[in-house]
PDB file of C-alpha atoms in Angstrom:
ATOM      1  CA  ASP I   1      79.343 117.533 126.436  1.00  0.00           C
ATOM      2  CA  ALA I   2      82.598 115.673 127.161  1.00  0.00           C
ATOM      3  CA  GLY I   3      83.140 115.142 123.456  1.00  0.00           C
ATOM      4  CA  VAL I   4      83.744 111.768 121.765  1.00  0.00           C
ATOM      5  CA  ILE I   5      84.995 109.252 124.264  1.00  0.00           C
ATOM      6  CA  GLN I   6      87.249 106.294 123.417  1.00  0.00           C
ATOM      7  CA  SER I   7      88.411 103.586 125.513  1.00  0.00           C
ATOM      8  CA  PRO I   8      90.900 102.292 126.413  1.00  0.00           C
ATOM      9  CA  ARG I   9      93.484 104.961 125.452  1.00  0.00           C
ATOM     10  CA  HIS I  10      96.289 102.386 125.261  1.00  0.00           C
ATOM     11  CA  GLU I  11      96.072  98.688 124.569  1.00  0.00           C
ATOM     12  CA  VAL I  12      98.904  96.183 124.402  1.00  0.00           C
ATOM     13  CA  THR I  13      97.924  92.695 123.426  1.00  0.00           C
ATOM     14  CA  GLU I  14      99.498  89.486 122.183  1.00  0.00           C
ATOM     15  CA  MET I  15      99.096  88.301 118.638  1.00  0.00           C
ATOM     16  CA  GLY I  16      96.122  86.079 118.268  1.00  0.00           C
ATOM     17  CA  GLN I  17      94.101  87.753 121.144  1.00  0.00           C
ATOM     18  CA  GLU I  18      90.874  89.388 120.542  1.00  0.00           C
ATOM     19  CA  VAL I  19      90.798  93.251 120.899  1.00  0.00           C
ATOM     20  CA  THR I  20      87.783  95.412 121.390  1.00  0.00           C
ATOM     21  CA  LEU I  21      87.835  99.229 121.096  1.00  0.00           C
ATOM     22  CA  ARG I  22      84.911 101.276 122.309  1.00  0.00           C
ATOM     23  CA  CYS I  23      83.549 104.722 121.410  1.00  0.00           C
ATOM     24  CA  LYS I  24      80.804 106.896 122.902  1.00  0.00           C
ATOM     25  CA  PRO I  25      79.780 109.589 120.428  1.00  0.00           C
ATOM     26  CA  ILE I  26      78.552 113.036 121.268  1.00  0.00           C
ATOM     27  CA  SER I  27      74.876 112.984 122.198  1.00  0.00           C
ATOM     28  CA  GLY I  28      72.623 113.861 119.361  1.00  0.00           C
ATOM     29  CA  HIS I  29      75.164 112.922 116.628  1.00  0.00           C
ATOM     30  CA  ASP I  30      73.731 110.671 113.905  1.00  0.00           C
ATOM     31  CA  TYR I  31      77.014 109.796 112.106  1.00  0.00           C
ATOM     32  CA  LEU I  32      79.845 107.710 113.677  1.00  0.00           C
ATOM     33  CA  PHE I  33      83.166 107.002 111.963  1.00  0.00           C
ATOM     34  CA  TRP I  34      86.019 104.770 112.726  1.00  0.00           C
ATOM     35  CA  TYR I  35      89.483 105.542 111.353  1.00  0.00           C
ATOM     36  CA  ARG I  36      92.935 103.952 111.629  1.00  0.00           C
ATOM     37  CA  GLN I  37      96.188 105.838 111.527  1.00  0.00           C
ATOM     38  CA  THR I  38      99.674 104.575 110.748  1.00  0.00           C
ATOM     39  CA  MET I  39     102.811 106.150 109.601  1.00  0.00           C
ATOM     40  CA  MET I  40     102.780 104.306 106.374  1.00  0.00           C
ATOM     41  CA  ARG I  41      99.195 104.634 105.348  1.00  0.00           C
ATOM     42  CA  GLY I  42      98.045 107.875 107.119  1.00  0.00           C
ATOM     43  CA  LEU I  43      94.433 108.224 108.269  1.00  0.00           C
ATOM     44  CA  GLU I  44      92.218 105.588 106.766  1.00  0.00           C
ATOM     45  CA  LEU I  45      88.404 105.469 107.103  1.00  0.00           C
ATOM     46  CA  LEU I  46      87.363 101.991 108.105  1.00  0.00           C
ATOM     47  CA  ILE I  47      83.684 102.242 108.363  1.00  0.00           C
ATOM     48  CA  TYR I  48      80.855 104.659 109.244  1.00  0.00           C
ATOM     49  CA  PHE I  49      77.428 104.469 110.620  1.00  0.00           C
ATOM     50  CA  ASN I  50      74.274 106.640 110.236  1.00  0.00           C
ATOM     51  CA  ASN I  51      71.500 106.220 112.804  1.00  0.00           C
ATOM     52  CA  ASN I  52      73.340 103.087 114.046  1.00  0.00           C
ATOM     53  CA  VAL I  53      73.298 101.449 110.670  1.00  0.00           C
ATOM     54  CA  PRO I  54      76.575 100.728 108.765  1.00  0.00           C
ATOM     55  CA  ILE I  55      76.675 102.810 105.563  1.00  0.00           C
ATOM     56  CA  ASP I  56      80.067 102.017 104.148  1.00  0.00           C
ATOM     57  CA  ASP I  57      82.482  99.412 105.420  1.00  0.00           C
ATOM     58  CA  SER I  58      84.681  99.294 102.380  1.00  0.00           C
ATOM     59  CA  GLY I  59      87.627 100.312 104.315  1.00  0.00           C
ATOM     60  CA  MET I  60      87.557  97.485 106.782  1.00  0.00           C
ATOM     61  CA  PRO I  61      90.826  95.634 106.018  1.00  0.00           C
ATOM     62  CA  GLU I  62      89.574  92.003 106.214  1.00  0.00           C
ATOM     63  CA  ASP I  63      87.210  89.691 108.051  1.00  0.00           C
ATOM     64  CA  ARG I  64      89.212  89.910 111.241  1.00  0.00           C
ATOM     65  CA  PHE I  65      87.677  93.406 111.719  1.00  0.00           C
ATOM     66  CA  SER I  66      84.159  93.960 112.708  1.00  0.00           C
ATOM     67  CA  ALA I  67      82.288  97.043 114.028  1.00  0.00           C
ATOM     68  CA  LYS I  68      78.942  97.374 115.759  1.00  0.00           C
ATOM     69  CA  MET I  69      76.764 100.076 116.889  1.00  0.00           C
ATOM     70  CA  PRO I  70      74.010  98.554 119.056  1.00  0.00           C
ATOM     71  CA  ASN I  71      72.584 102.037 120.023  1.00  0.00           C
ATOM     72  CA  ALA I  72      73.091 105.723 119.416  1.00  0.00           C
ATOM     73  CA  SER I  73      75.504 106.188 122.318  1.00  0.00           C
ATOM     74  CA  PHE I  74      77.945 103.266 121.795  1.00  0.00           C
ATOM     75  CA  SER I  75      80.051 101.570 119.192  1.00  0.00           C
ATOM     76  CA  THR I  76      82.747  98.807 119.141  1.00  0.00           C
ATOM     77  CA  LEU I  77      85.536  97.952 116.824  1.00  0.00           C
ATOM     78  CA  LYS I  78      86.640  94.390 117.320  1.00  0.00           C
ATOM     79  CA  ILE I  79      89.713  92.665 115.907  1.00  0.00           C
ATOM     80  CA  GLN I  80      89.840  88.909 116.135  1.00  0.00           C
ATOM     81  CA  PRO I  81      92.401  87.483 115.953  1.00  0.00           C
ATOM     82  CA  SER I  82      94.848  90.431 116.233  1.00  0.00           C
ATOM     83  CA  GLU I  83      98.149  90.644 114.321  1.00  0.00           C
ATOM     84  CA  PRO I  84     101.179  92.864 114.747  1.00  0.00           C
ATOM     85  CA  ARG I  85     100.265  94.688 111.543  1.00  0.00           C
ATOM     86  CA  ASP I  86      97.103  95.857 113.239  1.00  0.00           C
ATOM     87  CA  SER I  87      99.271  98.112 115.548  1.00  0.00           C
ATOM     88  CA  ALA I  88      98.085 101.598 115.027  1.00  0.00           C
ATOM     89  CA  VAL I  89      96.115 104.580 116.622  1.00  0.00           C
ATOM     90  CA  TYR I  90      92.277 104.039 116.074  1.00  0.00           C
ATOM     91  CA  PHE I  91      90.159 107.082 116.030  1.00  0.00           C
ATOM     92  CA  CYS I  92      86.430 107.306 116.417  1.00  0.00           C
ATOM     93  CA  ALA I  93      84.547 110.535 115.332  1.00  0.00           C
ATOM     94  CA  SER I  94      80.992 111.644 115.229  1.00  0.00           C
ATOM     95  CA  SER I  95      79.010 114.324 113.466  1.00  0.00           C
ATOM     96  CA  LEU I  96      75.516 115.932 113.128  1.00  0.00           C
ATOM     97  CA  PRO I  97      73.469 115.075 110.105  1.00  0.00           C
ATOM     98  CA  SER I  98      74.014 117.226 107.032  1.00  0.00           C
ATOM     99  CA  TRP I  99      70.528 118.707 107.146  1.00  0.00           C
ATOM    100  CA  GLN I 100      71.376 120.436 110.422  1.00  0.00           C
ATOM    101  CA  GLY I 101      73.902 122.431 108.494  1.00  0.00           C
ATOM    102  CA  ASP I 102      77.131 121.944 110.310  1.00  0.00           C
ATOM    103  CA  THR I 103      78.900 118.831 109.183  1.00  0.00           C
ATOM    104  CA  GLU I 104      81.894 119.255 111.354  1.00  0.00           C
ATOM    105  CA  ALA I 105      83.160 115.954 112.671  1.00  0.00           C
ATOM    106  CA  PHE I 106      84.493 115.674 116.263  1.00  0.00           C
ATOM    107  CA  PHE I 107      87.249 113.262 116.893  1.00  0.00           C
ATOM    108  CA  GLY I 108      88.101 111.352 120.021  1.00  0.00           C
ATOM    109  CA  GLN I 109      91.643 111.150 121.481  1.00  0.00           C
ATOM    110  CA  GLY I 110      92.180 107.698 119.929  1.00  0.00           C
ATOM    111  CA  THR I 111      93.269 104.311 121.163  1.00  0.00           C
ATOM    112  CA  ARG I 112      96.867 103.321 120.550  1.00  0.00           C
ATOM    113  CA  LEU I 113      96.958  99.590 119.875  1.00  0.00           C
ATOM    114  CA  THR I 114     100.137  97.638 120.025  1.00  0.00           C
ATOM    115  CA  VAL I 115      99.992  94.025 119.075  1.00  0.00           C
ATOM    116  CA  VAL I 116     103.074  91.995 120.075  1.00  0.00           C
TER     117      VAL I 116
ATOM    118  CA  ASP M   1      84.701 112.789  96.193  1.00  0.00           C
ATOM    119  CA  ALA M   2      87.271 114.954  94.177  1.00  0.00           C
ATOM    120  CA  LYS M   3      91.032 114.394  94.740  1.00  0.00           C
ATOM    121  CA  THR M   4      93.098 117.216  96.436  1.00  0.00           C
ATOM    122  CA  THR M   5      96.779 118.042  96.090  1.00  0.00           C
ATOM    123  CA  GLN M   6      98.685 119.827  98.945  1.00  0.00           C
ATOM    124  CA  PRO M   7     102.335 120.505  99.478  1.00  0.00           C
ATOM    125  CA  THR M   8     103.980 118.077 101.724  1.00  0.00           C
ATOM    126  CA  SER M   9     105.428 120.504 104.161  1.00  0.00           C
ATOM    127  CA  MET M  10     105.576 124.310 104.772  1.00  0.00           C
ATOM    128  CA  ASP M  11     107.392 126.583 107.247  1.00  0.00           C
ATOM    129  CA  CYS M  12     105.998 129.817 108.714  1.00  0.00           C
ATOM    130  CA  ALA M  13     107.467 132.419 111.136  1.00  0.00           C
ATOM    131  CA  GLU M  14     105.601 132.890 114.420  1.00  0.00           C
ATOM    132  CA  GLY M  15     103.190 135.898 114.171  1.00  0.00           C
ATOM    133  CA  ARG M  16     103.126 135.805 110.405  1.00  0.00           C
ATOM    134  CA  ALA M  17     100.247 134.724 108.177  1.00  0.00           C
ATOM    135  CA  ALA M  18     100.313 131.070 107.176  1.00  0.00           C
ATOM    136  CA  ASN M  19      98.943 130.444 103.781  1.00  0.00           C
ATOM    137  CA  LEU M  20      98.176 126.779 102.908  1.00  0.00           C
ATOM    138  CA  PRO M  21      97.253 125.993  99.434  1.00  0.00           C
ATOM    139  CA  CYS M  22      95.087 123.165  98.094  1.00  0.00           C
ATOM    140  CA  ASN M  23      94.376 122.118  94.489  1.00  0.00           C
ATOM    141  CA  HIS M  24      91.074 120.426  93.700  1.00  0.00           C
ATOM    142  CA  SER M  25      90.733 120.883  89.942  1.00  0.00           C
ATOM    143  CA  THR M  26      88.153 118.068  89.552  1.00  0.00           C
ATOM    144  CA  ILE M  27      85.750 119.542  92.189  1.00  0.00           C
ATOM    145  CA  SER M  28      82.047 119.089  91.410  1.00  0.00           C
ATOM    146  CA  GLY M  29      79.287 121.815  91.904  1.00  0.00           C
ATOM    147  CA  ASN M  30      77.887 120.233  95.011  1.00  0.00           C
ATOM    148  CA  GLU M  31      81.291 119.516  96.626  1.00  0.00           C
ATOM    149  CA  TYR M  32      82.291 121.433  99.692  1.00  0.00           C
ATOM    150  CA  VAL M  33      85.959 122.190 100.678  1.00  0.00           C
ATOM    151  CA  TYR M  34      86.850 121.240 104.305  1.00  0.00           C
ATOM    152  CA  TRP M  35      89.926 121.832 106.291  1.00  0.00           C
ATOM    153  CA  TYR M  36      91.023 119.913 109.386  1.00  0.00           C
ATOM    154  CA  ARG M  37      94.298 119.832 111.169  1.00  0.00           C
ATOM    155  CA  GLN M  38      95.924 117.227 113.481  1.00  0.00           C
ATOM    156  CA  ILE M  39      98.255 118.236 116.185  1.00  0.00           C
ATOM    157  CA  HIS M  40     100.742 115.510 117.001  1.00  0.00           C
ATOM    158  CA  SER M  41      99.125 112.532 118.799  1.00  0.00           C
ATOM    159  CA  GLN M  42      95.754 114.121 118.886  1.00  0.00           C
ATOM    160  CA  GLY M  43      92.546 113.437 116.878  1.00  0.00           C
ATOM    161  CA  PRO M  44      91.982 115.702 113.866  1.00  0.00           C
ATOM    162  CA  GLN M  45      90.224 118.985 114.481  1.00  0.00           C
ATOM    163  CA  TYR M  46      87.768 120.727 112.232  1.00  0.00           C
ATOM    164  CA  ILE M  47      88.910 124.270 111.079  1.00  0.00           C
ATOM    165  CA  ILE M  48      86.530 125.583 108.472  1.00  0.00           C
ATOM    166  CA  HIS M  49      84.570 124.695 105.349  1.00  0.00           C
ATOM    167  CA  GLY M  50      82.986 126.442 102.283  1.00  0.00           C
ATOM    168  CA  LEU M  51      81.186 125.855  99.046  1.00  0.00           C
ATOM    169  CA  LYS M  52      81.803 128.920  96.838  1.00  0.00           C
ATOM    170  CA  ASN M  53      82.197 131.986  98.951  1.00  0.00           C
ATOM    171  CA  ASN M  54      85.085 132.938 101.139  1.00  0.00           C
ATOM    172  CA  GLU M  55      84.645 131.975 104.817  1.00  0.00           C
ATOM    173  CA  THR M  56      86.195 133.262 108.023  1.00  0.00           C
ATOM    174  CA  ASN M  57      85.899 132.081 111.687  1.00  0.00           C
ATOM    175  CA  GLU M  58      87.842 132.527 114.860  1.00  0.00           C
ATOM    176  CA  MET M  59      90.467 130.100 113.698  1.00  0.00           C
ATOM    177  CA  ALA M  60      91.032 130.860 110.037  1.00  0.00           C
ATOM    178  CA  SER M  61      89.959 132.187 106.697  1.00  0.00           C
ATOM    179  CA  LEU M  62      89.234 130.119 103.637  1.00  0.00           C
ATOM    180  CA  ILE M  63      89.601 131.718 100.129  1.00  0.00           C
ATOM    181  CA  ILE M  64      88.196 129.623  97.281  1.00  0.00           C
ATOM    182  CA  THR M  65      89.042 130.765  93.729  1.00  0.00           C
ATOM    183  CA  GLU M  66      86.159 131.761  91.458  1.00  0.00           C
ATOM    184  CA  ASP M  67      86.512 128.590  89.338  1.00  0.00           C
ATOM    185  CA  ARG M  68      86.656 126.616  92.713  1.00  0.00           C
ATOM    186  CA  LYS M  69      89.589 124.638  91.383  1.00  0.00           C
ATOM    187  CA  SER M  70      91.824 125.630  94.324  1.00  0.00           C
ATOM    188  CA  SER M  71      91.567 127.173  97.872  1.00  0.00           C
ATOM    189  CA  THR M  72      93.789 128.630 100.478  1.00  0.00           C
ATOM    190  CA  LEU M  73      93.601 128.327 104.184  1.00  0.00           C
ATOM    191  CA  ILE M  74      94.876 131.334 106.017  1.00  0.00           C
ATOM    192  CA  LEU M  75      95.954 131.429 109.680  1.00  0.00           C
ATOM    193  CA  PRO M  76      96.388 135.291 110.133  1.00  0.00           C
ATOM    194  CA  HIS M  77      98.798 135.192 113.003  1.00  0.00           C
ATOM    195  CA  ALA M  78     100.448 131.822 113.266  1.00  0.00           C
ATOM    196  CA  THR M  79     101.650 130.613 116.712  1.00  0.00           C
ATOM    197  CA  LEU M  80     103.802 127.682 117.734  1.00  0.00           C
ATOM    198  CA  ARG M  81     100.676 125.883 118.664  1.00  0.00           C
ATOM    199  CA  ASP M  82      99.547 125.945 115.079  1.00  0.00           C
ATOM    200  CA  THR M  83     102.305 123.458 114.152  1.00  0.00           C
ATOM    201  CA  ALA M  84     100.357 120.519 112.827  1.00  0.00           C
ATOM    202  CA  VAL M  85      99.405 118.540 109.721  1.00  0.00           C
ATOM    203  CA  TYR M  86      96.556 120.406 107.773  1.00  0.00           C
ATOM    204  CA  TYR M  87      94.244 118.404 105.548  1.00  0.00           C
ATOM    205  CA  CYS M  88      92.242 119.739 102.754  1.00  0.00           C
ATOM    206  CA  ILE M  89      89.017 117.543 101.878  1.00  0.00           C
ATOM    207  CA  VAL M  90      86.637 117.952  99.155  1.00  0.00           C
ATOM    208  CA  ARG M  91      83.302 116.094  99.342  1.00  0.00           C
ATOM    209  CA  VAL M  92      79.520 116.268  99.104  1.00  0.00           C
ATOM    210  CA  LEU M  93      77.483 116.414 102.168  1.00  0.00           C
ATOM    211  CA  LEU M  94      77.225 113.240 104.263  1.00  0.00           C
ATOM    212  CA  ASN M  95      73.624 112.716 103.363  1.00  0.00           C
ATOM    213  CA  GLN M  96      74.487 112.724  99.737  1.00  0.00           C
ATOM    214  CA  GLY M  97      77.001 109.938 100.121  1.00  0.00           C
ATOM    215  CA  GLY M  98      80.042 112.049 101.023  1.00  0.00           C
ATOM    216  CA  LYS M  99      82.826 110.462 102.980  1.00  0.00           C
ATOM    217  CA  LEU M 100      85.427 112.175 105.213  1.00  0.00           C
ATOM    218  CA  ILE M 101      88.600 110.894 103.517  1.00  0.00           C
ATOM    219  CA  PHE M 102      91.985 112.215 104.548  1.00  0.00           C
ATOM    220  CA  GLY M 103      94.914 112.558 102.280  1.00  0.00           C
ATOM    221  CA  GLN M 104      98.511 113.137 103.145  1.00  0.00           C
ATOM    222  CA  GLY M 105      98.085 116.794 104.190  1.00  0.00           C
ATOM    223  CA  THR M 106     100.539 119.614 104.602  1.00  0.00           C
ATOM    224  CA  GLU M 107     102.958 119.550 107.553  1.00  0.00           C
ATOM    225  CA  LEU M 108     103.103 123.067 108.794  1.00  0.00           C
ATOM    226  CA  SER M 109     106.041 124.096 111.032  1.00  0.00           C
ATOM    227  CA  VAL M 110     105.689 127.337 112.770  1.00  0.00           C
ATOM    228  CA  LYS M 111     109.093 128.587 113.953  1.00  0.00           C
ATOM    229  CA  PRO M 112     110.106 131.229 116.431  1.00  0.00           C
TER     230      PRO M 112
END
């Protein structure tokens, strides 16, 4: 398996534009997580899904952020409208369900977002 | 999930063992101890986890005290490539409502 795949790797956009980040989890993984990392706040959990259903979105900063998981192999994180303070590295991760014993989460390489 | 306390930074000489401590004095009986690391600019990487017993894998060893209020991650022969931020996380299993929450971690610098 190629691991968790995120796209794009880098994104530069102007303030006010819509930004869509994409993630393909590892096949067979039931959990999918979205994180944001900045120097000031570290790694923050934004939202996570189980079997394509959002379980906890308490980390989503505000209504400008939305995440979807239309099927088991694809998820998106959308920011509309984007603001300079959204500049960060966004990570996606996936893991097997707990009943399968190993709850190791695998992370993608991240998307570096810059909003100017 | 229980809170963890880790030193902000540590140094280690190349080839020596790196011992990274973590305090989790409020840990509950069904909470596991997980360790991840993040090498600069990469996504976090799982290292090891345990509940009560000490654990060892090809990357590291995890020593959990008998009262489970603290643990130590041991990298037996640190190399320059082990320079990273190491995160200790305490949580229940995902299907019990556990969340993978990262604190500030310990920045380990392995020096030649």
